[in-house]
Each structure stands twice: as structure tokens, then as C-alpha cells.
Amino acid sequence: MIEKVKKYFYELCKDKHFSWIPHVESTVKYAKQLAQQLGADEEIVEISAWLHDIRKIHNKDTTKNVHHIQGSETAGELLTEWGYDAAKIEKVKECILTHSSDKTYPPKTLESKVLASADALSHFDNFPLMVNSAYRHVKPDEVNKWLLDKYARTFDKMMPEAKEIAQPKYEAIKLLLGEQD
Ligand SMILES: [Fe+2]
Ligand SMILES: [Fe+2]
């Protein structure tokens, strides 16, 4: 099933923004690492990680604030079509539904928390992508502040084990951006 999901993901990324592949590959890497460390279900978190942003990748403008809700539904439909176990599908859907910062759907299960933290951790692997994104969002003289705020929020939402992994990179980013402690 994992191979099927990966194939679907890479097909979906053809002709899409270049940032999706590094973002999702890094999310998968950390999801598996945290799952091993914490005893979460590795298969569930890996499948959820590959599929977590599929609706945002597919159509980033119209699904921006609901991509977790729509993505959960789409992932459920795909996995059902591919004959995946019904109970496991529910777990994957729950992870995708709760991975964003939407307070209506906070992560509750261990697998959901792992995915949300892995998603956040990936931003520490992909600093240049975040800088690129900053220049598209705000004026040049506001870029450092935008990035510092973004990284502070991202760091805050992670589980302690993920914070530990991110810490050295977070310190380096703050140093680069000139935050005074
Ligand atoms: Fe997302
Ligand atoms: Fe993501």
C-alpha cells in the first residue's frame, strides 16, 4: 500500500510547485522517525504523511483553509478504492483531518500528534523554501519578522520529542535572522 500511495503522490506533484516534494519527503522522514521513537503505528503515519497535503497540492487556492478536511475525505476514498483495511483508513483520515492548525480539529491520537509534529519539523529542514515563501507574502523589510513569527509558531505546536530534534536548527535560524535573545 505504501508503494501505491508514494506513486500517487509523485504523479500528483508533476507540474506542481517545486516545494511539495521536499516538504512531503521531509514530513515522511520525521513521521517515521518519531513513530519509531514513540511507538506509534509506523504504517499509519507514513501513509498519512504522503497524503496529508494532497488537496493543497491539487488546488492550493480554493482549498487553502479546508485542505485537511477535504484531504481526509479524498485519502479515504483513494484508500478504499485500493482495498486498504477499513479500520486503518479511519486512522489515516483522523491524522490528515487534524494535521493543520485548525483548532476545530486538534490532533488527539498519538499518530495524529506525530504527523502534526513531523509536518512542522519539515519546515526546519526546508529553510530556503520558507524564505522563498516569505518574499511572496510580505514586503522585503518585513521578511525577517515574518519568518521569526512563523518559526516561533511552528516550534510551539510541536511535541517535546520533535522540539528536541528542531532545537539546533531553530537556534541557527534565529541567529541568521538576527533575533536578539
Ligand atoms: Fe497541510
Ligand atoms: Fe504539510
mmCIF file with all atom_site columns, C-alpha atoms and ligand atoms in Angstrom:
data_model
loop_
_atom_site.group_PDB
_atom_site.id
_atom_site.type_symbol
_atom_site.label_atom_id
_atom_site.label_alt_id
_atom_site.label_comp_id
_atom_site.label_asym_id
_atom_site.label_entity_id
_atom_site.label_seq_id
_atom_site.pdbx_PDB_ins_code
_atom_site.Cartn_x
_atom_site.Cartn_y
_atom_site.Cartn_z
_atom_site.occupancy
_atom_site.B_iso_or_equiv
_atom_site.pdbx_formal_charge
_atom_site.auth_seq_id
_atom_site.auth_comp_id
_atom_site.auth_asym_id
_atom_site.auth_atom_id
_atom_site.pdbx_PDB_model_num
ATOM   1   C  CA . MET A 1 1   ? 0.000   0.000  0.000   1.00 0.00 ? 1   MET A CA 1
ATOM   2   C  CA . ILE A 1 2   ? 2.832   2.407  0.830   1.00 0.00 ? 2   ILE A CA 1
ATOM   3   C  CA . GLU A 1 3   ? 4.263   1.967  -2.691  1.00 0.00 ? 3   GLU A CA 1
ATOM   4   C  CA . LYS A 1 4   ? 0.853   2.744  -4.208  1.00 0.00 ? 4   LYS A CA 1
ATOM   5   C  CA . VAL A 1 5   ? 0.496   5.859  -2.088  1.00 0.00 ? 5   VAL A CA 1
ATOM   6   C  CA . LYS A 1 6   ? 4.001   7.084  -2.981  1.00 0.00 ? 6   LYS A CA 1
ATOM   7   C  CA . LYS A 1 7   ? 3.371   6.543  -6.681  1.00 0.00 ? 7   LYS A CA 1
ATOM   8   C  CA . TYR A 1 8   ? 0.121   8.526  -6.411  1.00 0.00 ? 8   TYR A CA 1
ATOM   9   C  CA . PHE A 1 9   ? 1.936   11.354 -4.607  1.00 0.00 ? 9   PHE A CA 1
ATOM   10  C  CA . TYR A 1 10  ? 4.751   11.687 -7.178  1.00 0.00 ? 10  TYR A CA 1
ATOM   11  C  CA . GLU A 1 11  ? 2.243   11.586 -10.059 1.00 0.00 ? 11  GLU A CA 1
ATOM   12  C  CA . LEU A 1 12  ? 0.240   14.334 -8.360  1.00 0.00 ? 12  LEU A CA 1
ATOM   13  C  CA . CYS A 1 13  ? 3.346   16.521 -7.991  1.00 0.00 ? 13  CYS A CA 1
ATOM   14  C  CA . LYS A 1 14  ? 4.118   16.580 -11.699 1.00 0.00 ? 14  LYS A CA 1
ATOM   15  C  CA . ASP A 1 15  ? 3.822   20.192 -12.932 1.00 0.00 ? 15  ASP A CA 1
ATOM   16  C  CA . LYS A 1 16  ? 3.064   21.427 -9.393  1.00 0.00 ? 16  LYS A CA 1
ATOM   17  C  CA . HIS A 1 17  ? 5.106   23.820 -7.256  1.00 0.00 ? 17  HIS A CA 1
ATOM   18  C  CA . PHE A 1 18  ? 8.674   22.606 -6.657  1.00 0.00 ? 18  PHE A CA 1
ATOM   19  C  CA . SER A 1 19  ? 8.333   22.856 -2.884  1.00 0.00 ? 19  SER A CA 1
ATOM   20  C  CA . TRP A 1 20  ? 5.868   19.978 -2.453  1.00 0.00 ? 20  TRP A CA 1
ATOM   21  C  CA . ILE A 1 21  ? 8.300   17.105 -2.937  1.00 0.00 ? 21  ILE A CA 1
ATOM   22  C  CA . PRO A 1 22  ? 10.907  18.297 -0.387  1.00 0.00 ? 22  PRO A CA 1
ATOM   23  C  CA . HIS A 1 23  ? 8.160   19.278 2.066   1.00 0.00 ? 23  HIS A CA 1
ATOM   24  C  CA . VAL A 1 24  ? 6.387   15.938 1.963   1.00 0.00 ? 24  VAL A CA 1
ATOM   25  C  CA . GLU A 1 25  ? 9.558   13.793 1.785   1.00 0.00 ? 25  GLU A CA 1
ATOM   26  C  CA . SER A 1 26  ? 10.831  15.520 4.901   1.00 0.00 ? 26  SER A CA 1
ATOM   27  C  CA . THR A 1 27  ? 7.444   15.131 6.648   1.00 0.00 ? 27  THR A CA 1
ATOM   28  C  CA . VAL A 1 28  ? 7.550   11.384 5.881   1.00 0.00 ? 28  VAL A CA 1
ATOM   29  C  CA . LYS A 1 29  ? 11.119  11.095 7.200   1.00 0.00 ? 29  LYS A CA 1
ATOM   30  C  CA . TYR A 1 30  ? 10.233  12.725 10.539  1.00 0.00 ? 30  TYR A CA 1
ATOM   31  C  CA . ALA A 1 31  ? 6.885   10.919 10.822  1.00 0.00 ? 31  ALA A CA 1
ATOM   32  C  CA . LYS A 1 32  ? 8.694   7.571  10.628  1.00 0.00 ? 32  LYS A CA 1
ATOM   33  C  CA . GLN A 1 33  ? 11.465  8.689  12.974  1.00 0.00 ? 33  GLN A CA 1
ATOM   34  C  CA . LEU A 1 34  ? 9.027   9.973  15.633  1.00 0.00 ? 34  LEU A CA 1
ATOM   35  C  CA . ALA A 1 35  ? 6.774   6.922  15.236  1.00 0.00 ? 35  ALA A CA 1
ATOM   36  C  CA . GLN A 1 36  ? 9.728   4.620  15.955  1.00 0.00 ? 36  GLN A CA 1
ATOM   37  C  CA . GLN A 1 37  ? 10.827  6.719  18.888  1.00 0.00 ? 37  GLN A CA 1
ATOM   38  C  CA . LEU A 1 38  ? 7.346   6.908  20.449  1.00 0.00 ? 38  LEU A CA 1
ATOM   39  C  CA . GLY A 1 39  ? 5.919   3.534  19.494  1.00 0.00 ? 39  GLY A CA 1
ATOM   40  C  CA . ALA A 1 40  ? 3.244   4.926  17.148  1.00 0.00 ? 40  ALA A CA 1
ATOM   41  C  CA . ASP A 1 41  ? 1.902   2.910  14.207  1.00 0.00 ? 41  ASP A CA 1
ATOM   42  C  CA . GLU A 1 42  ? 4.533   3.483  11.515  1.00 0.00 ? 42  GLU A CA 1
ATOM   43  C  CA . GLU A 1 43  ? 2.388   2.376  8.588   1.00 0.00 ? 43  GLU A CA 1
ATOM   44  C  CA . ILE A 1 44  ? -0.449  4.748  9.537   1.00 0.00 ? 44  ILE A CA 1
ATOM   45  C  CA . VAL A 1 45  ? 1.839   7.733  9.980   1.00 0.00 ? 45  VAL A CA 1
ATOM   46  C  CA . GLU A 1 46  ? 3.771   7.062  6.774   1.00 0.00 ? 46  GLU A CA 1
ATOM   47  C  CA . ILE A 1 47  ? 0.632   6.753  4.639   1.00 0.00 ? 47  ILE A CA 1
ATOM   48  C  CA . SER A 1 48  ? -0.842  9.839  6.323   1.00 0.00 ? 48  SER A CA 1
ATOM   49  C  CA . ALA A 1 49  ? 2.361   11.803 5.730   1.00 0.00 ? 49  ALA A CA 1
ATOM   50  C  CA . TRP A 1 50  ? 2.468   11.034 1.991   1.00 0.00 ? 50  TRP A CA 1
ATOM   51  C  CA . LEU A 1 51  ? -1.191  12.040 1.624   1.00 0.00 ? 51  LEU A CA 1
ATOM   52  C  CA . HIS A 1 52  ? -1.575  14.864 4.173   1.00 0.00 ? 52  HIS A CA 1
ATOM   53  C  CA . ASP A 1 53  ? -1.445  17.802 1.739   1.00 0.00 ? 53  ASP A CA 1
ATOM   54  C  CA . ILE A 1 54  ? -2.901  16.186 -1.405  1.00 0.00 ? 54  ILE A CA 1
ATOM   55  C  CA . ARG A 1 55  ? -5.769  18.653 -1.699  1.00 0.00 ? 55  ARG A CA 1
ATOM   56  C  CA . LYS A 1 56  ? -3.477  21.626 -1.209  1.00 0.00 ? 56  LYS A CA 1
ATOM   57  C  CA . ILE A 1 57  ? -1.112  20.287 -3.878  1.00 0.00 ? 57  ILE A CA 1
ATOM   58  C  CA . HIS A 1 58  ? -4.038  19.615 -6.167  1.00 0.00 ? 58  HIS A CA 1
ATOM   59  C  CA . ASN A 1 59  ? -5.613  23.050 -5.894  1.00 0.00 ? 59  ASN A CA 1
ATOM   60  C  CA . LYS A 1 60  ? -3.917  25.388 -3.472  1.00 0.00 ? 60  LYS A CA 1
ATOM   61  C  CA . ASP A 1 61  ? -6.178  28.411 -3.986  1.00 0.00 ? 61  ASP A CA 1
ATOM   62  C  CA . THR A 1 62  ? -9.673  27.104 -3.414  1.00 0.00 ? 62  THR A CA 1
ATOM   63  C  CA . THR A 1 63  ? -8.853  24.550 -0.761  1.00 0.00 ? 63  THR A CA 1
ATOM   64  C  CA . LYS A 1 64  ? -6.379  26.539 1.285   1.00 0.00 ? 64  LYS A CA 1
ATOM   65  C  CA . ASN A 1 65  ? -8.240  26.588 4.601   1.00 0.00 ? 65  ASN A CA 1
ATOM   66  C  CA . VAL A 1 66  ? -10.077 23.293 4.263   1.00 0.00 ? 66  VAL A CA 1
ATOM   67  C  CA . HIS A 1 67  ? -7.365  21.126 2.738   1.00 0.00 ? 67  HIS A CA 1
ATOM   68  C  CA . HIS A 1 68  ? -7.176  18.998 5.899   1.00 0.00 ? 68  HIS A CA 1
ATOM   69  C  CA . ILE A 1 69  ? -10.933 18.277 5.746   1.00 0.00 ? 69  ILE A CA 1
ATOM   70  C  CA . GLN A 1 70  ? -11.049 17.648 2.003   1.00 0.00 ? 70  GLN A CA 1
ATOM   71  C  CA . GLY A 1 71  ? -7.717  15.804 2.079   1.00 0.00 ? 71  GLY A CA 1
ATOM   72  C  CA . SER A 1 72  ? -9.001  13.436 4.744   1.00 0.00 ? 72  SER A CA 1
ATOM   73  C  CA . GLU A 1 73  ? -12.046 12.617 2.584   1.00 0.00 ? 73  GLU A CA 1
ATOM   74  C  CA . THR A 1 74  ? -10.038 12.205 -0.620  1.00 0.00 ? 74  THR A CA 1
ATOM   75  C  CA . ALA A 1 75  ? -7.460  9.988  1.108   1.00 0.00 ? 75  ALA A CA 1
ATOM   76  C  CA . GLY A 1 76  ? -10.292 7.852  2.499   1.00 0.00 ? 76  GLY A CA 1
ATOM   77  C  CA . GLU A 1 77  ? -11.820 7.427  -0.957  1.00 0.00 ? 77  GLU A CA 1
ATOM   78  C  CA . LEU A 1 78  ? -8.491  6.527  -2.569  1.00 0.00 ? 78  LEU A CA 1
ATOM   79  C  CA . LEU A 1 79  ? -7.517  4.011  0.112   1.00 0.00 ? 79  LEU A CA 1
ATOM   80  C  CA . THR A 1 80  ? -10.967 2.399  -0.059  1.00 0.00 ? 80  THR A CA 1
ATOM   81  C  CA . GLU A 1 81  ? -10.636 2.129  -3.839  1.00 0.00 ? 81  GLU A CA 1
ATOM   82  C  CA . TRP A 1 82  ? -7.225  0.484  -3.387  1.00 0.00 ? 82  TRP A CA 1
ATOM   83  C  CA . GLY A 1 83  ? -8.699  -2.071 -0.949  1.00 0.00 ? 83  GLY A CA 1
ATOM   84  C  CA . TYR A 1 84  ? -6.985  -0.893 2.241   1.00 0.00 ? 84  TYR A CA 1
ATOM   85  C  CA . ASP A 1 85  ? -8.229  -2.088 5.639   1.00 0.00 ? 85  ASP A CA 1
ATOM   86  C  CA . ALA A 1 86  ? -11.282 -0.077 6.787   1.00 0.00 ? 86  ALA A CA 1
ATOM   87  C  CA . ALA A 1 87  ? -10.100 0.426  10.383  1.00 0.00 ? 87  ALA A CA 1
ATOM   88  C  CA . LYS A 1 88  ? -6.695  1.642  9.177   1.00 0.00 ? 88  LYS A CA 1
ATOM   89  C  CA . ILE A 1 89  ? -8.387  4.038  6.736   1.00 0.00 ? 89  ILE A CA 1
ATOM   90  C  CA . GLU A 1 90  ? -10.198 5.682  9.648   1.00 0.00 ? 90  GLU A CA 1
ATOM   91  C  CA . LYS A 1 91  ? -6.891  6.186  11.450  1.00 0.00 ? 91  LYS A CA 1
ATOM   92  C  CA . VAL A 1 92  ? -5.279  7.756  8.378   1.00 0.00 ? 92  VAL A CA 1
ATOM   93  C  CA . LYS A 1 93  ? -8.303  10.026 7.876   1.00 0.00 ? 93  LYS A CA 1
ATOM   94  C  CA . GLU A 1 94  ? -8.091  11.163 11.503  1.00 0.00 ? 94  GLU A CA 1
ATOM   95  C  CA . CYS A 1 95  ? -4.374  12.036 11.113  1.00 0.00 ? 95  CYS A CA 1
ATOM   96  C  CA . ILE A 1 96  ? -4.961  14.082 7.964   1.00 0.00 ? 96  ILE A CA 1
ATOM   97  C  CA . LEU A 1 97  ? -8.020  15.843 9.389   1.00 0.00 ? 97  LEU A CA 1
ATOM   98  C  CA . THR A 1 98  ? -6.096  17.020 12.464  1.00 0.00 ? 98  THR A CA 1
ATOM   99  C  CA . HIS A 1 99  ? -2.675  17.890 10.970  1.00 0.00 ? 99  HIS A CA 1
ATOM   100 C  CA . SER A 1 100 ? -3.269  21.583 10.311  1.00 0.00 ? 100 SER A CA 1
ATOM   101 C  CA . SER A 1 101 ? -3.534  24.326 12.918  1.00 0.00 ? 101 SER A CA 1
ATOM   102 C  CA . ASP A 1 102 ? -7.362  24.329 12.739  1.00 0.00 ? 102 ASP A CA 1
ATOM   103 C  CA . LYS A 1 103 ? -8.489  24.469 16.379  1.00 0.00 ? 103 LYS A CA 1
ATOM   104 C  CA . THR A 1 104 ? -11.746 22.680 15.495  1.00 0.00 ? 104 THR A CA 1
ATOM   105 C  CA . TYR A 1 105 ? -9.751  19.535 14.729  1.00 0.00 ? 105 TYR A CA 1
ATOM   106 C  CA . PRO A 1 106 ? -6.852  19.230 17.172  1.00 0.00 ? 106 PRO A CA 1
ATOM   107 C  CA . PRO A 1 107 ? -4.639  16.106 16.985  1.00 0.00 ? 107 PRO A CA 1
ATOM   108 C  CA . LYS A 1 108 ? -5.717  13.622 19.666  1.00 0.00 ? 108 LYS A CA 1
ATOM   109 C  CA . THR A 1 109 ? -4.249  10.210 18.813  1.00 0.00 ? 109 THR A CA 1
ATOM   110 C  CA . LEU A 1 110 ? -0.512  9.507  19.061  1.00 0.00 ? 110 LEU A CA 1
ATOM   111 C  CA . GLU A 1 111 ? -0.347  9.018  15.279  1.00 0.00 ? 111 GLU A CA 1
ATOM   112 C  CA . SER A 1 112 ? -2.084  12.385 14.710  1.00 0.00 ? 112 SER A CA 1
ATOM   113 C  CA . LYS A 1 113 ? 0.321   14.151 17.038  1.00 0.00 ? 113 LYS A CA 1
ATOM   114 C  CA . VAL A 1 114 ? 3.277   12.546 15.264  1.00 0.00 ? 114 VAL A CA 1
ATOM   115 C  CA . LEU A 1 115 ? 2.040   13.716 11.859  1.00 0.00 ? 115 LEU A CA 1
ATOM   116 C  CA . ALA A 1 116 ? 1.374   17.282 13.051  1.00 0.00 ? 116 ALA A CA 1
ATOM   117 C  CA . SER A 1 117 ? 4.868   17.463 14.585  1.00 0.00 ? 117 SER A CA 1
ATOM   118 C  CA . ALA A 1 118 ? 6.538   15.913 11.523  1.00 0.00 ? 118 ALA A CA 1
ATOM   119 C  CA . ASP A 1 119 ? 4.768   18.441 9.280   1.00 0.00 ? 119 ASP A CA 1
ATOM   120 C  CA . ALA A 1 120 ? 6.097   21.258 11.490  1.00 0.00 ? 120 ALA A CA 1
ATOM   121 C  CA . LEU A 1 121 ? 9.600   19.728 11.663  1.00 0.00 ? 121 LEU A CA 1
ATOM   122 C  CA . SER A 1 122 ? 9.849   19.615 7.881   1.00 0.00 ? 122 SER A CA 1
ATOM   123 C  CA . HIS A 1 123 ? 9.928   23.426 7.843   1.00 0.00 ? 123 HIS A CA 1
ATOM   124 C  CA . PHE A 1 124 ? 13.214  23.320 9.764   1.00 0.00 ? 124 PHE A CA 1
ATOM   125 C  CA . ASP A 1 125 ? 14.704  21.124 7.007   1.00 0.00 ? 125 ASP A CA 1
ATOM   126 C  CA . ASN A 1 126 ? 13.478  23.452 4.307   1.00 0.00 ? 126 ASN A CA 1
ATOM   127 C  CA . PHE A 1 127 ? 14.579  26.914 5.424   1.00 0.00 ? 127 PHE A CA 1
ATOM   128 C  CA . PRO A 1 128 ? 15.243  28.200 1.857   1.00 0.00 ? 128 PRO A CA 1
ATOM   129 C  CA . LEU A 1 129 ? 11.695  27.239 0.834   1.00 0.00 ? 129 LEU A CA 1
ATOM   130 C  CA . MET A 1 130 ? 10.335  29.191 3.774   1.00 0.00 ? 130 MET A CA 1
ATOM   131 C  CA . VAL A 1 131 ? 12.416  32.233 2.799   1.00 0.00 ? 131 VAL A CA 1
ATOM   132 C  CA . ASN A 1 132 ? 11.051  31.956 -0.728  1.00 0.00 ? 132 ASN A CA 1
ATOM   133 C  CA . SER A 1 133 ? 7.535   31.830 0.684   1.00 0.00 ? 133 SER A CA 1
ATOM   134 C  CA . ALA A 1 134 ? 8.199   34.855 2.918   1.00 0.00 ? 134 ALA A CA 1
ATOM   135 C  CA . TYR A 1 135 ? 9.178   37.030 -0.069  1.00 0.00 ? 135 TYR A CA 1
ATOM   136 C  CA . ARG A 1 136 ? 5.887   36.109 -1.713  1.00 0.00 ? 136 ARG A CA 1
ATOM   137 C  CA . HIS A 1 137 ? 3.861   37.043 1.377   1.00 0.00 ? 137 HIS A CA 1
ATOM   138 C  CA . VAL A 1 138 ? 5.328   40.296 2.704   1.00 0.00 ? 138 VAL A CA 1
ATOM   139 C  CA . LYS A 1 139 ? 7.458   43.318 1.756   1.00 0.00 ? 139 LYS A CA 1
ATOM   140 C  CA . PRO A 1 140 ? 11.249  42.741 1.790   1.00 0.00 ? 140 PRO A CA 1
ATOM   141 C  CA . ASP A 1 141 ? 11.782  44.720 5.014   1.00 0.00 ? 141 ASP A CA 1
ATOM   142 C  CA . GLU A 1 142 ? 9.198   42.570 6.822   1.00 0.00 ? 142 GLU A CA 1
ATOM   143 C  CA . VAL A 1 143 ? 10.657  39.212 5.789   1.00 0.00 ? 143 VAL A CA 1
ATOM   144 C  CA . ASN A 1 144 ? 12.794  38.577 8.890   1.00 0.00 ? 144 ASN A CA 1
ATOM   145 C  CA . LYS A 1 145 ? 9.949   39.318 11.278  1.00 0.00 ? 145 LYS A CA 1
ATOM   146 C  CA . TRP A 1 146 ? 7.518   37.184 9.250   1.00 0.00 ? 146 TRP A CA 1
ATOM   147 C  CA . LEU A 1 147 ? 9.946   34.273 9.351   1.00 0.00 ? 147 LEU A CA 1
ATOM   148 C  CA . LEU A 1 148 ? 10.698  34.616 13.065  1.00 0.00 ? 148 LEU A CA 1
ATOM   149 C  CA . ASP A 1 149 ? 6.964   34.662 13.884  1.00 0.00 ? 149 ASP A CA 1
ATOM   150 C  CA . LYS A 1 150 ? 6.289   31.722 11.593  1.00 0.00 ? 150 LYS A CA 1
ATOM   151 C  CA . TYR A 1 151 ? 9.102   29.622 13.098  1.00 0.00 ? 151 TYR A CA 1
ATOM   152 C  CA . ALA A 1 152 ? 8.075   30.530 16.658  1.00 0.00 ? 152 ALA A CA 1
ATOM   153 C  CA . ARG A 1 153 ? 4.505   29.313 15.995  1.00 0.00 ? 153 ARG A CA 1
ATOM   154 C  CA . THR A 1 154 ? 5.780   26.203 14.215  1.00 0.00 ? 154 THR A CA 1
ATOM   155 C  CA . PHE A 1 155 ? 8.149   25.361 17.070  1.00 0.00 ? 155 PHE A CA 1
ATOM   156 C  CA . ASP A 1 156 ? 5.453   25.937 19.726  1.00 0.00 ? 156 ASP A CA 1
ATOM   157 C  CA . LYS A 1 157 ? 2.999   23.476 18.225  1.00 0.00 ? 157 LYS A CA 1
ATOM   158 C  CA . MET A 1 158 ? 5.421   20.528 18.242  1.00 0.00 ? 158 MET A CA 1
ATOM   159 C  CA . MET A 1 159 ? 5.610   17.684 20.736  1.00 0.00 ? 159 MET A CA 1
ATOM   160 C  CA . PRO A 1 160 ? 8.663   17.735 23.085  1.00 0.00 ? 160 PRO A CA 1
ATOM   161 C  CA . GLU A 1 161 ? 10.496  14.974 21.147  1.00 0.00 ? 161 GLU A CA 1
ATOM   162 C  CA . ALA A 1 162 ? 10.153  16.991 17.922  1.00 0.00 ? 162 ALA A CA 1
ATOM   163 C  CA . LYS A 1 163 ? 11.297  20.190 19.637  1.00 0.00 ? 163 LYS A CA 1
ATOM   164 C  CA . GLU A 1 164 ? 14.455  18.394 20.658  1.00 0.00 ? 164 GLU A CA 1
ATOM   165 C  CA . ILE A 1 165 ? 15.175  17.472 17.017  1.00 0.00 ? 165 ILE A CA 1
ATOM   166 C  CA . ALA A 1 166 ? 14.417  21.000 15.788  1.00 0.00 ? 166 ALA A CA 1
ATOM   167 C  CA . GLN A 1 167 ? 16.234  22.918 18.534  1.00 0.00 ? 167 GLN A CA 1
ATOM   168 C  CA . PRO A 1 168 ? 19.705  23.335 16.911  1.00 0.00 ? 168 PRO A CA 1
ATOM   169 C  CA . LYS A 1 169 ? 18.168  24.358 13.589  1.00 0.00 ? 169 LYS A CA 1
ATOM   170 C  CA . TYR A 1 170 ? 15.784  26.762 15.337  1.00 0.00 ? 170 TYR A CA 1
ATOM   171 C  CA . GLU A 1 171 ? 18.723  28.399 17.131  1.00 0.00 ? 171 GLU A CA 1
ATOM   172 C  CA . ALA A 1 172 ? 20.606  28.718 13.826  1.00 0.00 ? 172 ALA A CA 1
ATOM   173 C  CA . ILE A 1 173 ? 17.573  30.261 12.119  1.00 0.00 ? 173 ILE A CA 1
ATOM   174 C  CA . LYS A 1 174 ? 17.138  32.806 14.923  1.00 0.00 ? 174 LYS A CA 1
ATOM   175 C  CA . LEU A 1 175 ? 20.826  33.661 14.651  1.00 0.00 ? 175 LEU A CA 1
ATOM   176 C  CA . LEU A 1 176 ? 20.601  34.109 10.869  1.00 0.00 ? 176 LEU A CA 1
ATOM   177 C  CA . LEU A 1 177 ? 17.518  36.274 11.149  1.00 0.00 ? 177 LEU A CA 1
ATOM   178 C  CA . GLY A 1 178 ? 19.045  38.407 13.850  1.00 0.00 ? 178 GLY A CA 1
ATOM   179 C  CA . GLU A 1 179 ? 16.702  37.759 16.745  1.00 0.00 ? 179 GLU A CA 1
ATOM   180 C  CA . GLN A 1 180 ? 18.086  39.193 19.973  1.00 0.00 ? 180 GLN A CA 1
ATOM   181 C  CA . ASP A 1 181 ? 17.561  36.906 22.956  1.00 0.00 ? 181 ASP A CA 1
HETATM 182 FE FE . FE  B 2 .   ? -1.251  20.778 5.434   1.00 0.00 ? 1   FE  B FE 1
HETATM 183 FE FE . FE  B 2 .   ? 2.267   19.830 5.131   1.00 0.00 ? 2   FE  B FE 1
#
